[in-house]
Amino acid sequence: MEENSCVIYGHDKFIYTSRLRKLVFSDFEELIVEYNVVHFFEGRQNDFCQFAKQVLVDLQSKYPQIKIYNFNMHEKYKKREFVMLTPQEIFNFANIFINNTPQEFMFYSDLYKKLSIIDECDYCYFFLATKNYHSVTRIAYDYAESKNKAIIKLP
């Protein structure tokens, strides 16, 4: 059976509960057992991603084949060449560069890197704790949905 991958996105602010932990644990275990997901990518370094990473570390004792990567540090994703932009995306990216401050441009260029991992992964796991439509997590969710990716969404 082919090995699959999953990227994890989540909002900073969330309320830790044992119910949430059980739900995330169960979701990840199902991805591992039923869908042979062995590569998990996180890169946001926020509260939820760190929480999810700890759940995965706990699952590694039962499923030692799973691997956890920070996609910002993973060699493949440090390089920009894997990002295949459409002409429309290049146009959008150029407009972002022209119409924004350097800080905003850095945000959007980093966002392209964070979104491109979605193209590489088989599954996307999202924790959407807010209706903020300008958050990286919400933008990533919308992007994954537009690419018809397999999405697991909380809450």
Tab-separated table of N, CA, C and O in Angstrom, residues 32-124:
chain	number	residue	atom	x	y	z
A	32	ILE	N	-3.820	7.060	9.933
A	32	ILE	CA	-2.702	6.112	9.924
A	32	ILE	C	-3.171	4.716	9.536
A	32	ILE	O	-2.600	4.080	8.636
A	33	VAL	N	-4.216	4.239	10.193
A	33	VAL	CA	-4.661	2.854	10.024
A	33	VAL	C	-5.449	2.652	8.728
A	33	VAL	O	-5.185	1.707	7.977
A	34	GLU	N	-6.404	3.529	8.472
A	34	GLU	CA	-7.301	3.343	7.331
A	34	GLU	C	-6.741	3.863	6.009
A	34	GLU	O	-7.071	3.342	4.949
A	35	TYR	N	-5.906	4.921	6.079
A	35	TYR	CA	-5.464	5.580	4.849
A	35	TYR	C	-3.947	5.572	4.667
A	35	TYR	O	-3.427	6.221	3.766
A	36	ASN	N	-3.261	4.842	5.527
A	36	ASN	CA	-1.816	4.671	5.447
A	36	ASN	C	-1.060	6.010	5.369
A	36	ASN	O	-0.118	6.166	4.600
A	37	VAL	N	-1.515	6.969	6.164
A	37	VAL	CA	-0.785	8.235	6.268
A	37	VAL	C	0.374	8.008	7.217
A	37	VAL	O	0.175	7.639	8.377
A	38	VAL	N	1.580	8.172	6.718
A	38	VAL	CA	2.770	7.985	7.555
A	38	VAL	C	3.609	9.259	7.638
A	38	VAL	O	4.484	9.363	8.491
A	39	HIS	N	3.346	10.230	6.774
A	39	HIS	CA	4.100	11.487	6.769
A	39	HIS	C	3.165	12.629	7.170
A	39	HIS	O	2.188	12.914	6.465
A	40	PHE	N	3.459	13.249	8.299
A	40	PHE	CA	2.665	14.374	8.794
A	40	PHE	C	3.523	15.632	8.773
A	40	PHE	O	4.630	15.638	9.310
A	41	PHE	N	2.998	16.684	8.153
A	41	PHE	CA	3.716	17.948	8.031
A	41	PHE	C	2.997	19.040	8.813
A	41	PHE	O	1.796	19.205	8.678
A	42	GLU	N	3.750	19.768	9.615
A	42	GLU	CA	3.237	20.966	10.278
A	42	GLU	C	4.316	22.021	10.155
A	42	GLU	O	5.483	21.709	10.043
A	43	GLY	N	3.909	23.260	10.131
A	43	GLY	CA	4.915	24.296	9.954
A	43	GLY	C	4.549	25.633	10.531
A	43	GLY	O	5.280	26.599	10.378
A	44	ARG	N	3.432	25.687	11.195
A	44	ARG	CA	2.970	26.984	11.681
A	44	ARG	C	3.568	27.357	13.030
A	44	ARG	O	3.591	28.502	13.398
A	45	GLN	N	4.030	26.420	13.796
A	45	GLN	CA	4.616	26.683	15.119
A	45	GLN	C	3.650	27.439	16.028
A	45	GLN	O	4.060	28.217	16.865
A	46	ASN	N	2.361	27.220	15.858
A	46	ASN	CA	1.397	27.872	16.732
A	46	ASN	C	0.876	26.868	17.758
A	46	ASN	O	1.279	25.709	17.770
A	47	ASP	N	-0.030	27.336	18.605
A	47	ASP	CA	-0.518	26.496	19.701
A	47	ASP	C	-1.150	25.194	19.202
A	47	ASP	O	-0.847	24.120	19.705
A	48	PHE	N	-2.037	25.301	18.198
A	48	PHE	CA	-2.703	24.074	17.756
A	48	PHE	C	-1.736	23.107	17.101
A	48	PHE	O	-1.784	21.903	17.342
A	49	CYS	N	-0.858	23.605	16.255
A	49	CYS	CA	0.095	22.708	15.571
A	49	CYS	C	1.019	22.023	16.568
A	49	CYS	O	1.348	20.847	16.402
A	50	GLN	N	1.417	22.731	17.595
A	50	GLN	CA	2.253	22.109	18.629
A	50	GLN	C	1.465	21.050	19.397
A	50	GLN	O	1.992	19.989	19.735
A	51	PHE	N	0.199	21.334	19.671
A	51	PHE	CA	-0.693	20.371	20.319
A	51	PHE	C	-0.837	19.117	19.442
A	51	PHE	O	-0.687	17.988	19.914
A	52	ALA	N	-1.102	19.319	18.146
A	52	ALA	CA	-1.269	18.189	17.219
A	52	ALA	C	0.024	17.382	17.117
A	52	ALA	O	-0.007	16.149	17.062
A	53	LYS	N	1.144	18.087	17.097
A	53	LYS	CA	2.437	17.403	17.033
A	53	LYS	C	2.635	16.501	18.251
A	53	LYS	O	3.108	15.367	18.125
A	54	GLN	N	2.230	16.974	19.426
A	54	GLN	CA	2.365	16.160	20.637
A	54	GLN	C	1.477	14.918	20.560
A	54	GLN	O	1.875	13.831	20.988
A	55	VAL	N	0.284	15.067	20.005
A	55	VAL	CA	-0.596	13.909	19.821
A	55	VAL	C	0.080	12.892	18.896
A	55	VAL	O	0.072	11.687	19.163
A	56	LEU	N	0.705	13.373	17.825
A	56	LEU	CA	1.408	12.477	16.903
A	56	LEU	C	2.606	11.794	17.570
A	56	LEU	O	2.850	10.611	17.331
A	57	VAL	N	3.327	12.535	18.387
A	57	VAL	CA	4.454	11.941	19.120
A	57	VAL	C	3.938	10.806	20.001
A	57	VAL	O	4.539	9.728	20.066
A	58	ASP	N	2.805	11.023	20.655
A	58	ASP	CA	2.205	9.969	21.479
A	58	ASP	C	1.798	8.762	20.632
A	58	ASP	O	1.959	7.623	21.052
A	59	LEU	N	1.305	9.018	19.434
A	59	LEU	CA	0.904	7.922	18.545
A	59	LEU	C	2.101	7.144	18.010
A	59	LEU	O	1.963	5.978	17.638
A	60	GLN	N	3.269	7.761	17.967
A	60	GLN	CA	4.456	7.071	17.449
A	60	GLN	C	4.823	5.848	18.281
A	60	GLN	O	5.421	4.916	17.747
A	61	SER	N	4.458	5.829	19.546
A	61	SER	CA	4.769	4.634	20.350
A	61	SER	C	3.974	3.427	19.861
A	61	SER	O	4.440	2.303	19.928
A	62	LYS	N	2.779	3.678	19.348
A	62	LYS	CA	1.932	2.599	18.829
A	62	LYS	C	2.183	2.360	17.336
A	62	LYS	O	2.061	1.235	16.848
A	63	TYR	N	2.522	3.426	16.619
A	63	TYR	CA	2.749	3.363	15.168
A	63	TYR	C	4.115	3.977	14.849
A	63	TYR	O	4.212	5.131	14.424
A	64	PRO	N	5.187	3.226	15.074
A	64	PRO	CA	6.538	3.786	14.912
A	64	PRO	C	6.885	4.171	13.464
A	64	PRO	O	7.858	4.887	13.247
A	65	GLN	N	6.075	3.759	12.508
A	65	GLN	CA	6.362	4.088	11.111
A	65	GLN	C	6.035	5.545	10.773
A	65	GLN	O	6.510	6.067	9.766
A	66	ILE	N	5.236	6.217	11.604
A	66	ILE	CA	4.859	7.586	11.237
A	66	ILE	C	6.025	8.548	11.462
A	66	ILE	O	6.841	8.369	12.354
A	67	LYS	N	6.066	9.551	10.601
A	67	LYS	CA	7.117	10.561	10.665
A	67	LYS	C	6.470	11.932	10.735
A	67	LYS	O	5.463	12.195	10.079
A	68	ILE	N	7.071	12.808	11.529
A	68	ILE	CA	6.552	14.159	11.730
A	68	ILE	C	7.601	15.137	11.227
A	68	ILE	O	8.765	15.053	11.617
A	69	TYR	N	7.181	16.034	10.352
A	69	TYR	CA	8.104	17.005	9.772
A	69	TYR	C	7.589	18.423	10.011
A	69	TYR	O	6.388	18.659	9.969
A	70	ASN	N	8.524	19.323	10.197
A	70	ASN	CA	8.191	20.740	10.113
A	70	ASN	C	8.521	21.121	8.685
A	70	ASN	O	9.679	21.086	8.285
A	71	PHE	N	7.515	21.458	7.885
A	71	PHE	CA	7.794	21.661	6.463
A	71	PHE	C	8.639	22.895	6.204
A	71	PHE	O	9.244	23.020	5.155
A	72	ASN	N	8.758	23.810	7.171
A	72	ASN	CA	9.681	24.937	7.003
A	72	ASN	C	11.135	24.483	7.093
A	72	ASN	O	12.029	25.128	6.563
A	73	MET	N	11.373	23.370	7.795
A	73	MET	CA	12.732	22.878	7.999
A	73	MET	C	13.077	21.697	7.087
A	73	MET	O	14.224	21.327	6.958
A	74	HIS	N	12.087	21.086	6.468
A	74	HIS	CA	12.298	19.919	5.625
A	74	HIS	C	13.014	20.347	4.344
A	74	HIS	O	12.635	21.319	3.701
A	75	GLU	N	14.051	19.628	3.978
A	75	GLU	CA	14.892	19.996	2.826
A	75	GLU	C	14.079	20.251	1.564
A	75	GLU	O	14.300	21.214	0.855
A	76	LYS	N	13.132	19.371	1.288
A	76	LYS	CA	12.352	19.496	0.055
A	76	LYS	C	11.610	20.834	0.006
A	76	LYS	O	11.465	21.433	-1.045
A	77	TYR	N	11.146	21.288	1.173
A	77	TYR	CA	10.301	22.471	1.188
A	77	TYR	C	11.067	23.752	1.494
A	77	TYR	O	10.504	24.830	1.456
A	78	LYS	N	12.369	23.651	1.769
A	78	LYS	CA	13.202	24.845	1.895
A	78	LYS	C	13.442	25.449	0.522
A	78	LYS	O	13.591	26.638	0.363
A	79	LYS	N	13.471	24.587	-0.487
A	79	LYS	CA	13.730	25.021	-1.852
A	79	LYS	C	12.422	25.493	-2.473
A	79	LYS	O	11.385	24.917	-2.237
A	80	ARG	N	12.485	26.510	-3.285
A	80	ARG	CA	11.286	27.075	-3.883
A	80	ARG	C	10.924	26.405	-5.209
A	80	ARG	O	9.859	26.637	-5.729
A	81	GLU	N	11.810	25.575	-5.765
A	81	GLU	CA	11.577	25.085	-7.111
A	81	GLU	C	10.382	24.143	-7.234
A	81	GLU	O	9.853	23.956	-8.318
A	82	PHE	N	9.933	23.558	-6.123
A	82	PHE	CA	8.821	22.630	-6.226
A	82	PHE	C	7.492	23.353	-6.400
A	82	PHE	O	6.489	22.754	-6.738
A	83	VAL	N	7.473	24.665	-6.188
A	83	VAL	CA	6.238	25.435	-6.307
A	83	VAL	C	5.946	25.670	-7.789
A	83	VAL	O	6.712	26.324	-8.478
A	84	MET	N	4.875	25.112	-8.269
A	84	MET	CA	4.477	25.276	-9.655
A	84	MET	C	3.293	26.239	-9.693
A	84	MET	O	2.176	25.877	-9.340
A	85	LEU	N	3.545	27.477	-10.082
A	85	LEU	CA	2.493	28.480	-10.114
A	85	LEU	C	1.855	28.554	-11.490
A	85	LEU	O	2.540	28.454	-12.506
A	86	THR	N	0.548	28.737	-11.499
A	86	THR	CA	-0.160	28.959	-12.751
A	86	THR	C	0.079	30.404	-13.185
A	86	THR	O	0.482	31.247	-12.369
A	87	PRO	N	-0.184	30.730	-14.447
A	87	PRO	CA	-0.054	32.130	-14.868
A	87	PRO	C	-0.891	33.086	-14.012
A	87	PRO	O	-0.444	34.184	-13.678
A	88	GLN	N	-2.089	32.663	-13.619
A	88	GLN	CA	-2.931	33.518	-12.768
A	88	GLN	C	-2.280	33.737	-11.407
A	88	GLN	O	-2.298	34.835	-10.873
A	89	GLU	N	-1.691	32.695	-10.840
A	89	GLU	CA	-1.018	32.832	-9.543
A	89	GLU	C	0.195	33.750	-9.658
A	89	GLU	O	0.456	34.547	-8.754
A	90	ILE	N	0.923	33.660	-10.761
A	90	ILE	CA	2.067	34.563	-10.969
A	90	ILE	C	1.583	36.009	-11.056
A	90	ILE	O	2.158	36.905	-10.443
A	91	PHE	N	0.495	36.223	-11.779
A	91	PHE	CA	-0.091	37.557	-11.882
A	91	PHE	C	-0.501	38.072	-10.500
A	91	PHE	O	-0.211	39.207	-10.133
A	92	ASN	N	-1.179	37.218	-9.727
A	92	ASN	CA	-1.604	37.602	-8.377
A	92	ASN	C	-0.399	37.926	-7.501
A	92	ASN	O	-0.412	38.889	-6.733
A	93	PHE	N	0.637	37.100	-7.620
A	93	PHE	CA	1.839	37.298	-6.821
A	93	PHE	C	2.505	38.629	-7.180
A	93	PHE	O	2.935	39.372	-6.304
A	94	ALA	N	2.557	38.957	-8.477
A	94	ALA	CA	3.136	40.234	-8.913
A	94	ALA	C	2.325	41.406	-8.368
A	94	ALA	O	2.887	42.414	-7.913
A	95	ASN	N	1.008	41.292	-8.390
A	95	ASN	CA	0.158	42.356	-7.837
A	95	ASN	C	0.380	42.530	-6.343
A	95	ASN	O	0.368	43.643	-5.832
A	96	ILE	N	0.575	41.427	-5.640
A	96	ILE	CA	0.853	41.499	-4.205
A	96	ILE	C	2.153	42.257	-3.974
A	96	ILE	O	2.243	43.114	-3.096
A	97	PHE	N	3.167	41.972	-4.794
A	97	PHE	CA	4.455	42.642	-4.657
A	97	PHE	C	4.328	44.147	-4.921
A	97	PHE	O	4.849	44.975	-4.180
A	98	ILE	N	3.605	44.501	-5.948
A	98	ILE	CA	3.485	45.909	-6.347
A	98	ILE	C	2.616	46.702	-5.372
A	98	ILE	O	2.913	47.853	-5.055
A	99	ASN	N	1.563	46.099	-4.874
A	99	ASN	CA	0.542	46.837	-4.124
A	99	ASN	C	0.673	46.758	-2.604
A	99	ASN	O	-0.226	47.225	-1.902
A	100	ASN	N	1.748	46.201	-2.086
A	100	ASN	CA	1.856	46.036	-0.638
A	100	ASN	C	3.214	46.496	-0.123
A	100	ASN	O	4.168	46.627	-0.876
A	101	THR	N	3.260	46.705	1.188
A	101	THR	CA	4.516	47.067	1.838
A	101	THR	C	5.439	45.854	1.839
A	101	THR	O	4.978	44.721	1.628
A	102	PRO	N	6.733	46.043	2.104
A	102	PRO	CA	7.645	44.874	2.171
A	102	PRO	C	7.203	43.837	3.202
A	102	PRO	O	7.312	42.632	2.955
A	103	GLN	N	6.664	44.289	4.337
A	103	GLN	CA	6.212	43.335	5.363
A	103	GLN	C	5.026	42.514	4.853
A	103	GLN	O	4.964	41.304	5.066
A	104	GLU	N	4.095	43.188	4.173
A	104	GLU	CA	2.947	42.462	3.627
A	104	GLU	C	3.399	41.498	2.537
A	104	GLU	O	2.904	40.377	2.451
A	105	PHE	N	4.339	41.929	1.710
A	105	PHE	CA	4.860	41.051	0.667
A	105	PHE	C	5.489	39.800	1.276
A	105	PHE	O	5.275	38.690	0.792
A	106	MET	N	6.266	39.973	2.356
A	106	MET	CA	6.896	38.819	3.010
A	106	MET	C	5.833	37.861	3.538
A	106	MET	O	5.971	36.641	3.441
A	107	PHE	N	4.743	38.423	4.079
A	107	PHE	CA	3.645	37.590	4.565
A	107	PHE	C	3.082	36.753	3.416
A	107	PHE	O	2.920	35.544	3.519
A	108	TYR	N	2.805	37.416	2.287
A	108	TYR	CA	2.196	36.710	1.164
A	108	TYR	C	3.162	35.735	0.497
A	108	TYR	O	2.747	34.663	0.055
A	109	SER	N	4.433	36.071	0.418
A	109	SER	CA	5.384	35.131	-0.180
A	109	SER	C	5.549	33.906	0.715
A	109	SER	O	5.658	32.776	0.223
A	110	ASP	N	5.534	34.117	2.029
A	110	ASP	CA	5.573	32.989	2.958
A	110	ASP	C	4.299	32.161	2.835
A	110	ASP	O	4.322	30.942	2.926
A	111	LEU	N	3.189	32.840	2.597
A	111	LEU	CA	1.914	32.151	2.429
A	111	LEU	C	1.960	31.216	1.222
A	111	LEU	O	1.478	30.085	1.296
A	112	TYR	N	2.569	31.646	0.124
A	112	TYR	CA	2.689	30.763	-1.042
A	112	TYR	C	3.443	29.491	-0.684
A	112	TYR	O	3.085	28.395	-1.103
A	113	LYS	N	4.487	29.624	0.119
A	113	LYS	CA	5.249	28.449	0.555
A	113	LYS	C	4.361	27.536	1.391
A	113	LYS	O	4.353	26.325	1.214
A	114	LYS	N	3.593	28.136	2.298
A	114	LYS	CA	2.731	27.335	3.162
A	114	LYS	C	1.603	26.667	2.387
A	114	LYS	O	1.165	25.583	2.727
A	115	LEU	N	1.132	27.317	1.336
A	115	LEU	CA	0.058	26.727	0.538
A	115	LEU	C	0.573	25.630	-0.388
A	115	LEU	O	-0.136	24.660	-0.663
A	116	SER	N	1.793	25.766	-0.853
A	116	SER	CA	2.300	24.797	-1.825
A	116	SER	C	2.441	23.395	-1.232
A	116	SER	O	2.357	22.411	-1.968
A	117	ILE	N	2.583	23.282	0.074
A	117	ILE	CA	2.650	21.952	0.699
A	117	ILE	C	1.319	21.217	0.523
A	117	ILE	O	1.291	19.993	0.438
A	118	ILE	N	0.232	21.971	0.430
A	118	ILE	CA	-1.079	21.356	0.230
A	118	ILE	C	-1.101	20.566	-1.075
A	118	ILE	O	-1.658	19.470	-1.135
A	119	ASP	N	-0.470	21.112	-2.107
A	119	ASP	CA	-0.420	20.414	-3.393
A	119	ASP	C	0.317	19.088	-3.288
A	119	ASP	O	0.024	18.147	-4.021
A	120	GLU	N	1.272	19.016	-2.392
A	120	GLU	CA	2.111	17.828	-2.244
A	120	GLU	C	1.491	16.744	-1.366
A	120	GLU	O	1.894	15.592	-1.451
A	121	CYS	N	0.554	17.129	-0.497
A	121	CYS	CA	0.003	16.171	0.474
A	121	CYS	C	-1.314	15.572	-0.004
A	121	CYS	O	-2.046	16.172	-0.786
A	122	ASP	N	-1.598	14.375	0.503
A	122	ASP	CA	-2.830	13.677	0.152
A	122	ASP	C	-4.010	14.130	0.994
A	122	ASP	O	-5.146	14.141	0.529
A	123	TYR	N	-3.743	14.494	2.242
A	123	TYR	CA	-4.789	14.889	3.180
A	123	TYR	C	-4.410	16.203	3.851
A	123	TYR	O	-3.226	16.502	4.023
A	124	CYS	N	-5.439	16.950	4.241
A	124	CYS	CA	-5.241	18.223	4.940
A	124	CYS	C	-6.089	18.211	6.197
A	124	CYS	O	-7.284	17.924	6.138
